[in-house]
Amino acid sequence: MEDLYSILEVSKTATQDQIKASYKKLARKYHPDLHPGDKTAEEKFKQINAAYDVLGDAARRAQYDSYGSNDAQSAYNSNWSGQSAQDPWSAWASAWQQHQQQQNNYSQNDDTYGAWHTYTNYERRSYTKGDYLISLLRNLVITAVCFSLSRFSIIFFPFGPILCFAGIVSGIGGIIKSLHGLLTSSGK
């Protein structure tokens, strides 16, 4: 199996931009539309695409650099690290190892919050008076709609009164929180 770097005509120290530029140049050069019926150009084009599929992705490139290529399947399908289809346990172990490596990369990310960020109880979004005012108006509308529908709710749905009561209680609770935020916030 030919080295993927030599297929793309770049060195092993090439940057991602250099790999991409070389791929575009070679793909244009060997594109089947420019060489109709030429099987060698078609095969070269397939090799170029397969090599770029591995080297164009930073994670796949790192895996290729670490493990190398011992057969054609690993070069063209790096998800299974070149394990044959006859050995599912090795393929599973390799996929699990790749998953663990990705998890370690997320935890070692420069971002202090990792790949995904969620708000916790310790860090809250600061609301402005406009946010509280919008919340107050929304909760007033919810309370008014639920209160007006409560008279007719039993006709349309047996659980209507319960849902309307829950909407009214939720709306009143939101009104209280919004008023509290409006009166105590120091925002704009």
PDB file of C-alpha atoms in Angstrom:
ATOM      1  CA  MET A   1       0.000   0.000   0.000  1.00  0.00           C
ATOM      2  CA  GLU A   2       1.366   3.376  -1.012  1.00  0.00           C
ATOM      3  CA  ASP A   3       1.812   6.026   1.678  1.00  0.00           C
ATOM      4  CA  LEU A   4      -1.093   8.487   1.805  1.00  0.00           C
ATOM      5  CA  TYR A   5       1.264  11.459   1.984  1.00  0.00           C
ATOM      6  CA  SER A   6       3.006  10.358  -1.210  1.00  0.00           C
ATOM      7  CA  ILE A   7      -0.378   9.933  -2.933  1.00  0.00           C
ATOM      8  CA  LEU A   8      -1.161  13.577  -2.175  1.00  0.00           C
ATOM      9  CA  GLU A   9       2.454  14.562  -2.950  1.00  0.00           C
ATOM     10  CA  VAL A  10       3.027  16.300   0.400  1.00  0.00           C
ATOM     11  CA  SER A  11       5.428  15.733   3.270  1.00  0.00           C
ATOM     12  CA  LYS A  12       4.397  14.323   6.641  1.00  0.00           C
ATOM     13  CA  THR A  13       4.922  17.769   8.185  1.00  0.00           C
ATOM     14  CA  ALA A  14       2.518  19.468   5.750  1.00  0.00           C
ATOM     15  CA  THR A  15      -0.146  21.712   7.193  1.00  0.00           C
ATOM     16  CA  GLN A  16      -3.858  21.088   6.649  1.00  0.00           C
ATOM     17  CA  ASP A  17      -3.940  23.979   4.161  1.00  0.00           C
ATOM     18  CA  GLN A  18      -1.059  22.480   2.157  1.00  0.00           C
ATOM     19  CA  ILE A  19      -2.797  19.095   2.111  1.00  0.00           C
ATOM     20  CA  LYS A  20      -6.029  20.708   0.928  1.00  0.00           C
ATOM     21  CA  ALA A  21      -4.261  22.685  -1.799  1.00  0.00           C
ATOM     22  CA  SER A  22      -2.426  19.601  -3.051  1.00  0.00           C
ATOM     23  CA  TYR A  23      -5.659  17.601  -3.016  1.00  0.00           C
ATOM     24  CA  LYS A  24      -7.466  20.226  -5.108  1.00  0.00           C
ATOM     25  CA  LYS A  25      -4.613  20.421  -7.599  1.00  0.00           C
ATOM     26  CA  LEU A  26      -4.369  16.627  -8.013  1.00  0.00           C
ATOM     27  CA  ALA A  27      -8.141  16.126  -8.092  1.00  0.00           C
ATOM     28  CA  ARG A  28      -8.377  18.627 -10.938  1.00  0.00           C
ATOM     29  CA  LYS A  29      -5.484  16.966 -12.728  1.00  0.00           C
ATOM     30  CA  TYR A  30      -6.879  13.406 -12.565  1.00  0.00           C
ATOM     31  CA  HIS A  31     -10.622  14.115 -12.613  1.00  0.00           C
ATOM     32  CA  PRO A  32     -12.490  11.469 -14.685  1.00  0.00           C
ATOM     33  CA  ASP A  33     -14.403  14.149 -16.603  1.00  0.00           C
ATOM     34  CA  LEU A  34     -11.110  15.437 -18.010  1.00  0.00           C
ATOM     35  CA  HIS A  35      -9.937  11.901 -18.870  1.00  0.00           C
ATOM     36  CA  PRO A  36     -13.011   9.979 -20.079  1.00  0.00           C
ATOM     37  CA  GLY A  37     -12.368   6.255 -20.354  1.00  0.00           C
ATOM     38  CA  ASP A  38      -8.882   6.427 -18.799  1.00  0.00           C
ATOM     39  CA  LYS A  39      -8.911   3.776 -16.063  1.00  0.00           C
ATOM     40  CA  THR A  40      -5.523   4.786 -14.603  1.00  0.00           C
ATOM     41  CA  ALA A  41      -6.658   8.395 -14.137  1.00  0.00           C
ATOM     42  CA  GLU A  42      -9.887   7.153 -12.571  1.00  0.00           C
ATOM     43  CA  GLU A  43      -7.979   4.888 -10.161  1.00  0.00           C
ATOM     44  CA  LYS A  44      -5.552   7.697  -9.294  1.00  0.00           C
ATOM     45  CA  PHE A  45      -8.533   9.996  -8.648  1.00  0.00           C
ATOM     46  CA  LYS A  46     -10.039   7.411  -6.273  1.00  0.00           C
ATOM     47  CA  GLN A  47      -6.714   7.080  -4.426  1.00  0.00           C
ATOM     48  CA  ILE A  48      -6.429  10.871  -4.104  1.00  0.00           C
ATOM     49  CA  ASN A  49      -9.962  11.120  -2.676  1.00  0.00           C
ATOM     50  CA  ALA A  50      -9.352   8.261  -0.246  1.00  0.00           C
ATOM     51  CA  ALA A  51      -6.055   9.772   0.903  1.00  0.00           C
ATOM     52  CA  TYR A  52      -7.642  13.170   1.425  1.00  0.00           C
ATOM     53  CA  ASP A  53     -10.523  11.548   3.307  1.00  0.00           C
ATOM     54  CA  VAL A  54      -7.983  10.405   5.896  1.00  0.00           C
ATOM     55  CA  LEU A  55      -5.425  13.233   5.849  1.00  0.00           C
ATOM     56  CA  GLY A  56      -7.954  16.045   5.413  1.00  0.00           C
ATOM     57  CA  ASP A  57      -9.504  15.286   8.803  1.00  0.00           C
ATOM     58  CA  ALA A  58      -7.214  16.156  11.722  1.00  0.00           C
ATOM     59  CA  ALA A  59      -8.405  13.285  13.950  1.00  0.00           C
ATOM     60  CA  ARG A  60      -8.085  10.695  11.195  1.00  0.00           C
ATOM     61  CA  ARG A  61      -4.693  12.073  10.234  1.00  0.00           C
ATOM     62  CA  ALA A  62      -3.466  11.750  13.820  1.00  0.00           C
ATOM     63  CA  GLN A  63      -4.729   8.186  13.932  1.00  0.00           C
ATOM     64  CA  TYR A  64      -3.047   7.395  10.629  1.00  0.00           C
ATOM     65  CA  ASP A  65       0.210   8.941  11.852  1.00  0.00           C
ATOM     66  CA  SER A  66       0.015   6.915  15.071  1.00  0.00           C
ATOM     67  CA  TYR A  67      -0.994   3.535  13.719  1.00  0.00           C
ATOM     68  CA  GLY A  68       0.077   3.715  10.107  1.00  0.00           C
ATOM     69  CA  SER A  69      -1.449   1.518   7.468  1.00  0.00           C
ATOM     70  CA  ASN A  70      -1.107  -2.240   7.356  1.00  0.00           C
ATOM     71  CA  ASP A  71      -3.729  -2.893   4.711  1.00  0.00           C
ATOM     72  CA  ALA A  72      -5.946  -1.051   2.255  1.00  0.00           C
ATOM     73  CA  GLN A  73      -8.994  -1.053   4.510  1.00  0.00           C
ATOM     74  CA  SER A  74      -7.265   0.954   7.223  1.00  0.00           C
ATOM     75  CA  ALA A  75      -6.123   3.593   4.782  1.00  0.00           C
ATOM     76  CA  TYR A  76      -9.543   4.043   3.252  1.00  0.00           C
ATOM     77  CA  ASN A  77     -11.699   3.396   6.314  1.00  0.00           C
ATOM     78  CA  SER A  78      -9.901   4.685   9.361  1.00  0.00           C
ATOM     79  CA  ASN A  79     -12.997   4.369  11.559  1.00  0.00           C
ATOM     80  CA  TRP A  80     -12.136   0.717  12.188  1.00  0.00           C
ATOM     81  CA  SER A  81      -8.349   1.206  12.303  1.00  0.00           C
ATOM     82  CA  GLY A  82      -7.769  -1.332   9.550  1.00  0.00           C
ATOM     83  CA  GLN A  83      -9.199  -4.349  11.355  1.00  0.00           C
ATOM     84  CA  SER A  84     -10.615  -6.967   9.080  1.00  0.00           C
ATOM     85  CA  ALA A  85     -14.314  -7.723   9.116  1.00  0.00           C
ATOM     86  CA  GLN A  86     -13.504 -11.243  10.364  1.00  0.00           C
ATOM     87  CA  ASP A  87     -12.274  -9.925  13.709  1.00  0.00           C
ATOM     88  CA  PRO A  88     -15.164  -7.948  15.266  1.00  0.00           C
ATOM     89  CA  TRP A  89     -13.646  -7.873  18.774  1.00  0.00           C
ATOM     90  CA  SER A  90     -10.512  -6.118  17.615  1.00  0.00           C
ATOM     91  CA  ALA A  91     -12.604  -3.723  15.575  1.00  0.00           C
ATOM     92  CA  TRP A  92     -14.807  -2.980  18.587  1.00  0.00           C
ATOM     93  CA  ALA A  93     -11.787  -2.476  20.848  1.00  0.00           C
ATOM     94  CA  SER A  94     -10.201  -0.154  18.330  1.00  0.00           C
ATOM     95  CA  ALA A  95     -13.410   1.871  17.961  1.00  0.00           C
ATOM     96  CA  TRP A  96     -13.702   2.097  21.755  1.00  0.00           C
ATOM     97  CA  GLN A  97     -10.088   3.271  21.985  1.00  0.00           C
ATOM     98  CA  GLN A  98     -10.785   5.937  19.365  1.00  0.00           C
ATOM     99  CA  HIS A  99     -13.868   7.052  21.317  1.00  0.00           C
ATOM    100  CA  GLN A 100     -11.815   7.318  24.525  1.00  0.00           C
ATOM    101  CA  GLN A 101      -9.160   9.334  22.712  1.00  0.00           C
ATOM    102  CA  GLN A 102     -11.831  11.759  21.455  1.00  0.00           C
ATOM    103  CA  GLN A 103     -13.185  12.113  24.991  1.00  0.00           C
ATOM    104  CA  ASN A 104      -9.678  12.879  26.267  1.00  0.00           C
ATOM    105  CA  ASN A 105      -9.290  15.483  23.535  1.00  0.00           C
ATOM    106  CA  TYR A 106     -12.510  17.163  24.675  1.00  0.00           C
ATOM    107  CA  SER A 107     -11.372  17.231  28.290  1.00  0.00           C
ATOM    108  CA  GLN A 108      -7.963  18.647  27.339  1.00  0.00           C
ATOM    109  CA  ASN A 109      -9.513  21.357  25.186  1.00  0.00           C
ATOM    110  CA  ASP A 110      -8.249  24.901  25.817  1.00  0.00           C
ATOM    111  CA  ASP A 111     -11.822  26.005  26.440  1.00  0.00           C
ATOM    112  CA  THR A 112     -12.368  25.915  30.188  1.00  0.00           C
ATOM    113  CA  TYR A 113     -15.859  24.527  29.705  1.00  0.00           C
ATOM    114  CA  GLY A 114     -14.919  21.732  27.290  1.00  0.00           C
ATOM    115  CA  ALA A 115     -16.665  20.999  24.018  1.00  0.00           C
ATOM    116  CA  TRP A 116     -20.194  21.595  25.334  1.00  0.00           C
ATOM    117  CA  HIS A 117     -21.133  24.321  27.722  1.00  0.00           C
ATOM    118  CA  THR A 118     -24.237  24.422  29.863  1.00  0.00           C
ATOM    119  CA  TYR A 119     -25.240  26.859  32.528  1.00  0.00           C
ATOM    120  CA  THR A 120     -25.132  25.539  36.055  1.00  0.00           C
ATOM    121  CA  ASN A 121     -26.643  26.851  39.265  1.00  0.00           C
ATOM    122  CA  TYR A 122     -23.375  28.668  39.940  1.00  0.00           C
ATOM    123  CA  GLU A 123     -23.352  30.769  36.815  1.00  0.00           C
ATOM    124  CA  ARG A 124     -26.511  32.446  35.701  1.00  0.00           C
ATOM    125  CA  ARG A 125     -27.284  34.677  32.798  1.00  0.00           C
ATOM    126  CA  SER A 126     -27.720  38.283  33.867  1.00  0.00           C
ATOM    127  CA  TYR A 127     -31.163  39.534  32.930  1.00  0.00           C
ATOM    128  CA  THR A 128     -32.010  43.109  32.066  1.00  0.00           C
ATOM    129  CA  LYS A 129     -35.147  44.970  33.076  1.00  0.00           C
ATOM    130  CA  GLY A 130     -36.372  44.486  29.508  1.00  0.00           C
ATOM    131  CA  ASP A 131     -36.071  40.716  29.908  1.00  0.00           C
ATOM    132  CA  TYR A 132     -38.082  40.859  33.117  1.00  0.00           C
ATOM    133  CA  LEU A 133     -40.698  43.081  31.487  1.00  0.00           C
ATOM    134  CA  ILE A 134     -41.128  40.661  28.568  1.00  0.00           C
ATOM    135  CA  SER A 135     -41.404  37.779  31.027  1.00  0.00           C
ATOM    136  CA  LEU A 136     -44.023  39.692  33.019  1.00  0.00           C
ATOM    137  CA  LEU A 137     -46.126  40.374  29.909  1.00  0.00           C
ATOM    138  CA  ARG A 138     -45.844  36.769  28.730  1.00  0.00           C
ATOM    139  CA  ASN A 139     -46.930  35.426  32.134  1.00  0.00           C
ATOM    140  CA  LEU A 140     -49.835  37.898  32.292  1.00  0.00           C
ATOM    141  CA  VAL A 141     -51.049  36.633  28.893  1.00  0.00           C
ATOM    142  CA  ILE A 142     -50.678  32.995  29.966  1.00  0.00           C
ATOM    143  CA  THR A 143     -52.640  33.634  33.162  1.00  0.00           C
ATOM    144  CA  ALA A 144     -55.399  35.546  31.340  1.00  0.00           C
ATOM    145  CA  VAL A 145     -55.775  32.919  28.607  1.00  0.00           C
ATOM    146  CA  CYS A 146     -55.859  30.016  31.063  1.00  0.00           C
ATOM    147  CA  PHE A 147     -58.351  31.860  33.269  1.00  0.00           C
ATOM    148  CA  SER A 148     -60.682  32.634  30.346  1.00  0.00           C
ATOM    149  CA  LEU A 149     -60.470  29.066  28.975  1.00  0.00           C
ATOM    150  CA  SER A 150     -61.138  27.521  32.368  1.00  0.00           C
ATOM    151  CA  ARG A 151     -64.902  28.149  31.964  1.00  0.00           C
ATOM    152  CA  PHE A 152     -65.063  26.122  28.730  1.00  0.00           C
ATOM    153  CA  SER A 153     -62.297  23.584  29.371  1.00  0.00           C
ATOM    154  CA  ILE A 154     -64.548  20.824  30.738  1.00  0.00           C
ATOM    155  CA  ILE A 155     -66.528  20.740  27.495  1.00  0.00           C
ATOM    156  CA  PHE A 156     -63.553  20.167  25.209  1.00  0.00           C
ATOM    157  CA  PHE A 157     -61.300  17.998  27.293  1.00  0.00           C
ATOM    158  CA  PRO A 158     -61.881  16.160  30.560  1.00  0.00           C
ATOM    159  CA  PHE A 159     -58.551  17.236  31.975  1.00  0.00           C
ATOM    160  CA  GLY A 160     -59.032  20.827  30.832  1.00  0.00           C
ATOM    161  CA  PRO A 161     -59.728  22.319  34.275  1.00  0.00           C
ATOM    162  CA  ILE A 162     -56.552  20.715  35.668  1.00  0.00           C
ATOM    163  CA  LEU A 163     -54.450  22.060  32.806  1.00  0.00           C
ATOM    164  CA  CYS A 164     -55.990  25.508  33.098  1.00  0.00           C
ATOM    165  CA  PHE A 165     -55.393  25.559  36.859  1.00  0.00           C
ATOM    166  CA  ALA A 166     -51.742  24.550  36.290  1.00  0.00           C
ATOM    167  CA  GLY A 167     -51.398  27.317  33.674  1.00  0.00           C
ATOM    168  CA  ILE A 168     -52.868  29.893  36.039  1.00  0.00           C
ATOM    169  CA  VAL A 169     -50.573  28.845  38.905  1.00  0.00           C
ATOM    170  CA  SER A 170     -47.540  28.825  36.596  1.00  0.00           C
ATOM    171  CA  GLY A 171     -48.460  32.250  35.204  1.00  0.00           C
ATOM    172  CA  ILE A 172     -48.923  33.748  38.676  1.00  0.00           C
ATOM    173  CA  GLY A 173     -45.572  32.290  39.777  1.00  0.00           C
ATOM    174  CA  GLY A 174     -43.913  33.793  36.678  1.00  0.00           C
ATOM    175  CA  ILE A 175     -45.553  37.154  37.368  1.00  0.00           C
ATOM    176  CA  ILE A 176     -44.193  37.142  40.913  1.00  0.00           C
ATOM    177  CA  LYS A 177     -40.666  36.240  39.725  1.00  0.00           C
ATOM    178  CA  SER A 178     -40.782  38.885  36.994  1.00  0.00           C
ATOM    179  CA  LEU A 179     -41.949  41.573  39.410  1.00  0.00           C
ATOM    180  CA  HIS A 180     -39.245  40.567  41.867  1.00  0.00           C
ATOM    181  CA  GLY A 181     -36.640  40.794  39.119  1.00  0.00           C
ATOM    182  CA  LEU A 182     -37.913  44.186  37.964  1.00  0.00           C
ATOM    183  CA  LEU A 183     -37.826  45.612  41.478  1.00  0.00           C
ATOM    184  CA  THR A 184     -34.441  44.194  42.496  1.00  0.00           C
ATOM    185  CA  SER A 185     -32.397  44.268  39.284  1.00  0.00           C
ATOM    186  CA  SER A 186     -29.832  46.912  38.732  1.00  0.00           C
ATOM    187  CA  GLY A 187     -29.577  46.236  34.980  1.00  0.00           C
ATOM    188  CA  LYS A 188     -30.712  48.477  32.151  1.00  0.00           C
TER     189      LYS A 188
END
